[in-house]
Coordinates of C-alpha atoms in Angstrom, one line a residue:
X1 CA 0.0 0.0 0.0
X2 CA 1.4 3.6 -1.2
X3 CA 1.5 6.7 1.5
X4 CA -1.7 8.0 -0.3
X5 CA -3.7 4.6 -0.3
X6 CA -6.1 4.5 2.6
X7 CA -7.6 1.5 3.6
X8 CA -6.5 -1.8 5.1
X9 CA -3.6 -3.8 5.2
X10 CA -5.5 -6.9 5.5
X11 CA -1.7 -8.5 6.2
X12 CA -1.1 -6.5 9.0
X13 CA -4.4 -6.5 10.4
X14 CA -4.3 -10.6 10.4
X15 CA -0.6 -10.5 12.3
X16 CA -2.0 -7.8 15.1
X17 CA -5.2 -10.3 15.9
X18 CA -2.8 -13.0 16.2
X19 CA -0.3 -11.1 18.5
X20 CA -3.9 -10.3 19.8
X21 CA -4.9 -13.3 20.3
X22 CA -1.8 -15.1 22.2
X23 CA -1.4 -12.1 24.5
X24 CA -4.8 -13.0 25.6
X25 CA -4.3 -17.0 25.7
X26 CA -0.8 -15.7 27.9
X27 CA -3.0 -13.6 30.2
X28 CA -5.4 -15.8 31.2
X29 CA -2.8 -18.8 31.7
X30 CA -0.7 -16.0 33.9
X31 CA -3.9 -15.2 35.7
X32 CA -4.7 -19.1 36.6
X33 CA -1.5 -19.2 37.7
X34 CA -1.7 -16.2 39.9
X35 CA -4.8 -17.7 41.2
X36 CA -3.3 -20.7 42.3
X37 CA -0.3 -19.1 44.0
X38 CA -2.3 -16.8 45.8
X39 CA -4.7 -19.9 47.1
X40 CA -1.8 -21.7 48.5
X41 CA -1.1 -18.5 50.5
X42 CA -2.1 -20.5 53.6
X43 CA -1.0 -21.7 57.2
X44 CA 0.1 -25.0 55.5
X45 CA 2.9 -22.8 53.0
X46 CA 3.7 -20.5 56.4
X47 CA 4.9 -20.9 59.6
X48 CA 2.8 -18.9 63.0
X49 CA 6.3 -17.4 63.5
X50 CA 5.1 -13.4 63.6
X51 CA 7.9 -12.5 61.1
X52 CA 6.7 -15.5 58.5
X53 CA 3.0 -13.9 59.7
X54 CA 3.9 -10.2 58.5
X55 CA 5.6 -11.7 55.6
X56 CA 2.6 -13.6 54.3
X57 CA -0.1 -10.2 54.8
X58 CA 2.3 -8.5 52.4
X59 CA 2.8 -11.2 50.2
X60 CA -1.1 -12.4 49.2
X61 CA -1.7 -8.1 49.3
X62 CA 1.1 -8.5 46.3
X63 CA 0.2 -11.2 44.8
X64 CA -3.9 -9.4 45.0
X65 CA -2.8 -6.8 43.7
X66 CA -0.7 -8.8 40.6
X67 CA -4.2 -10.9 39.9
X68 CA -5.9 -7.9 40.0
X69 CA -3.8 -5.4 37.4
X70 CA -3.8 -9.0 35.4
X71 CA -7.4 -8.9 35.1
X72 CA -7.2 -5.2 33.9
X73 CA -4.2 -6.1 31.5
X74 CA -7.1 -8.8 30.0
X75 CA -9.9 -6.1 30.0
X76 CA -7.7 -3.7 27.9
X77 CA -7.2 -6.1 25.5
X78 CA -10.7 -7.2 24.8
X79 CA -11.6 -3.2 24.6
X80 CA -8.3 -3.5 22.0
X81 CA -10.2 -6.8 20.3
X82 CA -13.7 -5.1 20.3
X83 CA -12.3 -1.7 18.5
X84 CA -10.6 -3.3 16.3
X85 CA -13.7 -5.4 15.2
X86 CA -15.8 -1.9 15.4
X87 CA -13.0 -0.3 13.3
X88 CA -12.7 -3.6 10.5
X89 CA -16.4 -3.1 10.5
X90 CA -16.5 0.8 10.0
X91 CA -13.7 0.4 7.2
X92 CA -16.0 -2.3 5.5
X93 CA -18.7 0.5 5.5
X94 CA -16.9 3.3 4.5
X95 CA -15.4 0.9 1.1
X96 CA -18.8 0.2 0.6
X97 CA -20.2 4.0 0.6
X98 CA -17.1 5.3 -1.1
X99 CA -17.4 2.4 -3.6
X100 CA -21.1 3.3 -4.4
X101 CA -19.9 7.2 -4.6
X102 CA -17.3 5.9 -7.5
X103 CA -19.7 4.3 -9.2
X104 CA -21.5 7.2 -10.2
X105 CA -18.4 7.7 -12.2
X106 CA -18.9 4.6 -14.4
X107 CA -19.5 5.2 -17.6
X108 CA -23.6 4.5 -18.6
X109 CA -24.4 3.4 -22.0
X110 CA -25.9 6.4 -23.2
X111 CA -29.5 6.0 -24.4
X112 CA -29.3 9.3 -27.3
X113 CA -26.5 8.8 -30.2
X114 CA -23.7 10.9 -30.5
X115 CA -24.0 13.0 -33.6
X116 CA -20.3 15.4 -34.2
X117 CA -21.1 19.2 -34.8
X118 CA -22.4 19.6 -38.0
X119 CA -23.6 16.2 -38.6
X120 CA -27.8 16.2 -39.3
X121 CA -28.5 12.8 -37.9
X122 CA -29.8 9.6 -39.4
X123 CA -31.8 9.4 -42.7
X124 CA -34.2 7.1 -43.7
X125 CA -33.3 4.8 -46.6
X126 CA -33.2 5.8 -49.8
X127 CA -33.3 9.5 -48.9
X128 CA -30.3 11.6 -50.1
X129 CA -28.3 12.4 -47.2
X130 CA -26.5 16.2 -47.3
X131 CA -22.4 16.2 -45.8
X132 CA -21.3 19.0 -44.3
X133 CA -18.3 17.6 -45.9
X134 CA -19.9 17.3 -49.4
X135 CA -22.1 19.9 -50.7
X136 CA -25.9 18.2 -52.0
X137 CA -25.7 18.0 -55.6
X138 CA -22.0 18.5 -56.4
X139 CA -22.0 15.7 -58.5
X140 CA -19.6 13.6 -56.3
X141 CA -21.4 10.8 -56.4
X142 CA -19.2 7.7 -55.0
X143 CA -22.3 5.1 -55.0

């Protein structure tokens, strides 16, 4: 596509969805992990020691926090996959509104004859016909 074409690079548009796509599959498998870390966070993975205590609050509020922002990361990216299926859609319309605005351009069999300047249209058979380009009756007679 030249700097002046505007449209879709269908190409480009299939290798983003892709990218799309796996950085979804990665967040979700990233957020079941997270989940399952954050469920073992329990008095079987830490001692009653205070220290291991303190040490534990901070680490599930971490580990919260991680799962949450992962769960925004994977919102953003299906507000990325919607737009980009609003903005495929929109393009789709817009081609087909700017393709119907060309079309007025197309050439339509026109439904009168083109007669050049000068010329006095068709005669019926038989009839002698007068040329601007040879006088009636100069006694050119090429039949």
């Amino acid at each position: 596509m030249s700097k002046n074409d505007v449209g879709v690079d269908i190409d480009l548009l299939e290798q983003q969805v892709s990218t799309l796509l796996r950085l979804f599959d990665r967040i979700d498998v990233v957020i079941g992990r997270t989940q399952v870390v954050r469920s073992n966070q329990d008095s079987a993975t830490w001692s009653t020691m205070p220290a291991a205590q303190d040490f534990a609050a901070v680490y599930r509020a971490e580990i919260t926090q991680l799962e949450t922002e992962f769960a925004t990361l994977r919102e953003r990216v299906e507000l990325i996959r919607d737009n980009l299926r609003l903005s495929a859609s929109a393009q789709a319309r817009t081609d087909d509104e700017v393709q119907g605005q060309l079309e007025r351009f197309d050439p339509k069999p026109s439904t009168t004859p083109y007669f050049p300047p000068g010329y006095p249209g068709p005669v019926a058979p038989g009839a002698d016909p007068v040329s601007p380009w040879r006088p009636s009756g100069s006694g050119d007679d090429f039949r």
